[in-house]
Amino acid sequence: MKNEYLSKHAGKVAVVAAMLAATVYFAMVSVTLAHLEVVSGQQPFDMRPFGYSPTDAATLLDSLGMAGRKYYLSHQIPLDMLYPALLALTLSNTFFWFVSRIPNRSFVHLGVTLSVSSGLFDYIENLGIVAIIRSWPDVPDYVVYATSTATISKSLTTTLAVSLAALTGLLWSRQAKAGDCA
């Protein structure tokens, strides 16, 4: 019963969540993150997949100025509190949708784990960014390093989850084509 429900509704949930996630992502990339980059001349924390040092953080925060830091907290962070859940919901439901269509369920379990982990690391990153901004200019180095680690972890798990979803979809389409030819 549980697998039937997932199989029946997971595709629909994945599509709706993907449309919402894409809308939020587009708003962040084209509006809030773009604004922060224009104001500071620096890439915002969210767009640094390889992390950042305390010096990098200080340069960004100093370049943003008070108005830019307030904008980060009031515009970017609220949008980025929606995005991780929407992306995790999209990816997890994509994997759940594939679960009834492919024989190797380990892809599905790993994919869901990576999807949820990606969202959790993004939320940890967001909380760290808030802590960094609110404690400016006296930001403890360990807070920057912890937040940077969350950023790197988010980037890695997101890349792995999306790649695994694409691979799973490819395997499923090949299996479906082989079934059509039989």
mmCIF file of C-alpha atoms in Angstrom:
data_model
loop_
_atom_site.group_PDB
_atom_site.id
_atom_site.type_symbol
_atom_site.label_atom_id
_atom_site.label_comp_id
_atom_site.label_asym_id
_atom_site.label_seq_id
_atom_site.Cartn_x
_atom_site.Cartn_y
_atom_site.Cartn_z
ATOM 1 C CA MET A 1 0.000 0.000 0.000
ATOM 2 C CA LYS A 2 2.773 2.428 0.949
ATOM 3 C CA ASN A 3 4.693 1.766 -2.287
ATOM 4 C CA GLU A 4 1.488 2.092 -4.333
ATOM 5 C CA TYR A 5 0.788 5.485 -2.777
ATOM 6 C CA LEU A 6 4.348 6.653 -3.387
ATOM 7 C CA SER A 7 4.305 5.345 -6.923
ATOM 8 C CA LYS A 8 0.955 6.968 -7.655
ATOM 9 C CA HIS A 9 1.638 10.413 -6.175
ATOM 10 C CA ALA A 10 5.415 10.852 -6.027
ATOM 11 C CA GLY A 11 5.698 11.966 -9.653
ATOM 12 C CA LYS A 12 3.042 14.646 -9.176
ATOM 13 C CA VAL A 13 4.622 15.896 -5.957
ATOM 14 C CA ALA A 14 8.047 15.941 -7.640
ATOM 15 C CA VAL A 15 6.754 18.029 -10.552
ATOM 16 C CA VAL A 16 4.928 20.580 -8.369
ATOM 17 C CA ALA A 17 7.844 20.842 -5.927
ATOM 18 C CA ALA A 18 10.268 21.203 -8.859
ATOM 19 C CA MET A 19 8.254 24.089 -10.304
ATOM 20 C CA LEU A 20 8.188 25.839 -6.925
ATOM 21 C CA ALA A 21 11.895 25.131 -6.312
ATOM 22 C CA ALA A 22 12.793 26.452 -9.765
ATOM 23 C CA THR A 23 10.785 29.624 -9.119
ATOM 24 C CA VAL A 24 12.512 30.255 -5.783
ATOM 25 C CA TYR A 25 15.926 29.404 -7.259
ATOM 26 C CA PHE A 26 15.353 31.784 -10.170
ATOM 27 C CA ALA A 27 14.334 34.550 -7.743
ATOM 28 C CA MET A 28 17.461 33.980 -5.656
ATOM 29 C CA VAL A 29 19.900 33.801 -8.562
ATOM 30 C CA SER A 30 18.438 36.604 -10.637
ATOM 31 C CA VAL A 31 17.344 38.970 -7.858
ATOM 32 C CA THR A 32 18.665 38.529 -4.312
ATOM 33 C CA LEU A 33 22.030 36.873 -4.935
ATOM 34 C CA ALA A 34 22.604 39.049 -8.007
ATOM 35 C CA HIS A 35 21.872 42.162 -5.925
ATOM 36 C CA LEU A 36 24.285 41.056 -3.207
ATOM 37 C CA GLU A 37 26.993 40.450 -5.791
ATOM 38 C CA VAL A 38 26.457 43.842 -7.445
ATOM 39 C CA VAL A 39 26.493 45.663 -4.099
ATOM 40 C CA SER A 40 29.617 43.920 -2.809
ATOM 41 C CA GLY A 41 31.517 42.961 -5.934
ATOM 42 C CA GLN A 42 31.868 39.564 -4.241
ATOM 43 C CA GLN A 43 30.129 36.217 -4.570
ATOM 44 C CA PRO A 44 27.679 35.689 -1.700
ATOM 45 C CA PHE A 45 28.334 32.795 0.687
ATOM 46 C CA ASP A 46 25.616 30.701 -0.978
ATOM 47 C CA MET A 47 27.453 30.776 -4.314
ATOM 48 C CA ARG A 48 30.829 29.567 -3.063
ATOM 49 C CA PRO A 49 30.685 25.760 -3.433
ATOM 50 C CA PHE A 50 34.317 25.362 -2.343
ATOM 51 C CA GLY A 51 33.809 27.354 0.843
ATOM 52 C CA TYR A 52 35.430 30.469 2.241
ATOM 53 C CA SER A 53 37.870 31.581 4.896
ATOM 54 C CA PRO A 54 37.369 34.105 7.697
ATOM 55 C CA THR A 55 39.230 36.628 5.507
ATOM 56 C CA ASP A 56 36.857 35.934 2.592
ATOM 57 C CA ALA A 57 33.867 36.354 4.912
ATOM 58 C CA ALA A 58 35.204 39.630 6.294
ATOM 59 C CA THR A 59 35.834 40.964 2.789
ATOM 60 C CA LEU A 60 32.297 40.101 1.703
ATOM 61 C CA LEU A 61 30.625 41.494 4.816
ATOM 62 C CA ASP A 62 32.669 44.671 4.740
ATOM 63 C CA SER A 63 31.908 45.144 1.033
ATOM 64 C CA LEU A 64 28.187 44.623 1.612
ATOM 65 C CA GLY A 65 27.992 47.415 4.158
ATOM 66 C CA MET A 66 25.196 47.663 6.672
ATOM 67 C CA ALA A 67 22.450 47.919 4.038
ATOM 68 C CA GLY A 68 23.772 44.884 2.154
ATOM 69 C CA ARG A 69 24.009 42.785 5.312
ATOM 70 C CA LYS A 70 20.427 43.734 6.217
ATOM 71 C CA TYR A 71 19.337 42.825 2.683
ATOM 72 C CA TYR A 72 21.034 39.428 3.006
ATOM 73 C CA LEU A 73 19.079 38.753 6.201
ATOM 74 C CA SER A 74 15.755 40.197 5.050
ATOM 75 C CA HIS A 75 15.631 39.019 1.424
ATOM 76 C CA GLN A 76 18.082 36.218 0.627
ATOM 77 C CA ILE A 77 17.789 34.168 3.814
ATOM 78 C CA PRO A 78 13.947 33.980 3.766
ATOM 79 C CA LEU A 79 13.998 32.697 0.180
ATOM 80 C CA ASP A 80 16.784 30.283 1.043
ATOM 81 C CA MET A 81 14.707 28.924 3.903
ATOM 82 C CA LEU A 82 12.140 27.742 1.327
ATOM 83 C CA TYR A 83 14.514 26.376 -1.290
ATOM 84 C CA PRO A 84 16.205 23.483 0.573
ATOM 85 C CA ALA A 85 12.897 21.868 1.520
ATOM 86 C CA LEU A 86 11.534 22.277 -2.003
ATOM 87 C CA LEU A 87 14.662 20.798 -3.577
ATOM 88 C CA ALA A 88 14.747 17.886 -1.115
ATOM 89 C CA LEU A 89 11.042 17.268 -1.741
ATOM 90 C CA THR A 90 11.618 17.341 -5.505
ATOM 91 C CA LEU A 91 14.566 14.986 -5.448
ATOM 92 C CA SER A 92 13.178 12.593 -2.826
ATOM 93 C CA ASN A 93 9.882 12.252 -4.649
ATOM 94 C CA THR A 94 11.712 11.740 -7.918
ATOM 95 C CA PHE A 95 13.538 8.824 -6.308
ATOM 96 C CA PHE A 96 10.295 7.506 -4.773
ATOM 97 C CA TRP A 97 8.709 7.675 -8.205
ATOM 98 C CA PHE A 98 11.556 5.599 -9.631
ATOM 99 C CA VAL A 99 11.351 3.019 -6.807
ATOM 100 C CA SER A 100 8.610 1.006 -8.514
ATOM 101 C CA ARG A 101 10.296 1.230 -11.898
ATOM 102 C CA ILE A 102 13.839 0.050 -11.247
ATOM 103 C CA PRO A 103 15.041 -3.160 -9.655
ATOM 104 C CA ASN A 104 18.001 -1.635 -7.773
ATOM 105 C CA ARG A 105 16.425 0.143 -4.821
ATOM 106 C CA SER A 106 19.825 1.053 -3.349
ATOM 107 C CA PHE A 107 19.912 3.996 -5.798
ATOM 108 C CA VAL A 108 16.616 5.161 -4.356
ATOM 109 C CA HIS A 109 17.670 4.859 -0.705
ATOM 110 C CA LEU A 110 20.986 6.587 -1.376
ATOM 111 C CA GLY A 111 19.239 9.288 -3.431
ATOM 112 C CA VAL A 112 16.722 10.092 -0.709
ATOM 113 C CA THR A 113 19.499 10.178 1.894
ATOM 114 C CA LEU A 114 21.562 12.555 -0.248
ATOM 115 C CA SER A 115 18.502 14.732 -0.988
ATOM 116 C CA VAL A 116 17.588 15.135 2.669
ATOM 117 C CA SER A 117 21.240 15.656 3.638
ATOM 118 C CA SER A 118 21.545 18.390 1.027
ATOM 119 C CA GLY A 119 18.589 20.235 2.522
ATOM 120 C CA LEU A 120 19.883 19.846 6.073
ATOM 121 C CA PHE A 121 23.327 21.167 5.134
ATOM 122 C CA ASP A 122 21.666 24.120 3.370
ATOM 123 C CA TYR A 123 19.709 24.959 6.529
ATOM 124 C CA ILE A 124 22.880 24.690 8.625
ATOM 125 C CA GLU A 125 24.602 26.982 6.114
ATOM 126 C CA ASN A 126 21.742 29.500 6.385
ATOM 127 C CA LEU A 127 21.876 29.507 10.174
ATOM 128 C CA GLY A 128 25.635 29.989 9.993
ATOM 129 C CA ILE A 129 25.288 32.895 7.574
ATOM 130 C CA VAL A 130 22.803 34.535 9.927
ATOM 131 C CA ALA A 131 25.224 34.027 12.838
ATOM 132 C CA ILE A 132 28.108 35.465 10.812
ATOM 133 C CA ILE A 133 26.150 38.535 9.748
ATOM 134 C CA ARG A 134 24.676 39.190 13.182
ATOM 135 C CA SER A 135 28.042 38.891 14.916
ATOM 136 C CA TRP A 136 29.827 41.146 12.407
ATOM 137 C CA PRO A 137 32.471 42.560 12.882
ATOM 138 C CA ASP A 138 33.439 40.221 15.746
ATOM 139 C CA VAL A 139 32.867 36.929 13.927
ATOM 140 C CA PRO A 140 34.599 33.971 15.562
ATOM 141 C CA ASP A 141 36.701 32.062 13.023
ATOM 142 C CA TYR A 142 35.154 28.740 14.074
ATOM 143 C CA VAL A 143 31.692 30.010 13.044
ATOM 144 C CA VAL A 144 32.992 30.878 9.566
ATOM 145 C CA TYR A 145 34.773 27.522 9.249
ATOM 146 C CA ALA A 146 31.673 25.611 10.396
ATOM 147 C CA THR A 147 29.446 27.543 7.995
ATOM 148 C CA SER A 148 31.913 27.080 5.159
ATOM 149 C CA THR A 149 31.975 23.341 5.863
ATOM 150 C CA ALA A 150 28.177 23.308 5.656
ATOM 151 C CA THR A 151 28.366 25.170 2.330
ATOM 152 C CA ILE A 152 30.842 22.647 0.924
ATOM 153 C CA SER A 153 28.768 19.729 2.255
ATOM 154 C CA LYS A 154 25.591 21.215 0.768
ATOM 155 C CA SER A 155 27.277 21.650 -2.594
ATOM 156 C CA LEU A 156 28.664 18.110 -2.594
ATOM 157 C CA THR A 157 25.461 16.359 -1.485
ATOM 158 C CA THR A 158 23.329 18.403 -3.883
ATOM 159 C CA THR A 159 25.622 17.559 -6.796
ATOM 160 C CA LEU A 160 25.605 13.870 -5.848
ATOM 161 C CA ALA A 161 21.809 13.771 -5.385
ATOM 162 C CA VAL A 162 21.110 15.480 -8.728
ATOM 163 C CA SER A 163 23.668 13.273 -10.503
ATOM 164 C CA LEU A 164 22.197 10.142 -8.974
ATOM 165 C CA ALA A 165 18.687 11.259 -9.967
ATOM 166 C CA ALA A 166 19.879 11.739 -13.550
ATOM 167 C CA LEU A 167 21.617 8.342 -13.520
ATOM 168 C CA THR A 168 18.551 6.661 -12.045
ATOM 169 C CA GLY A 169 16.355 8.295 -14.681
ATOM 170 C CA LEU A 170 18.721 7.088 -17.392
ATOM 171 C CA LEU A 171 18.667 3.545 -16.024
ATOM 172 C CA TRP A 172 14.889 3.670 -15.811
ATOM 173 C CA SER A 173 14.536 4.931 -19.391
ATOM 174 C CA ARG A 174 16.859 2.218 -20.674
ATOM 175 C CA GLN A 175 14.897 -0.402 -18.762
ATOM 176 C CA ALA A 176 11.635 0.993 -20.131
ATOM 177 C CA LYS A 177 13.005 0.899 -23.701
ATOM 178 C CA ALA A 178 14.256 -2.666 -23.201
ATOM 179 C CA GLY A 179 10.798 -3.605 -21.948
ATOM 180 C CA ASP A 180 9.196 -1.998 -25.032
ATOM 181 C CA CYS A 181 11.488 -3.959 -27.328
ATOM 182 C CA ALA A 182 10.791 -7.287 -25.639
#
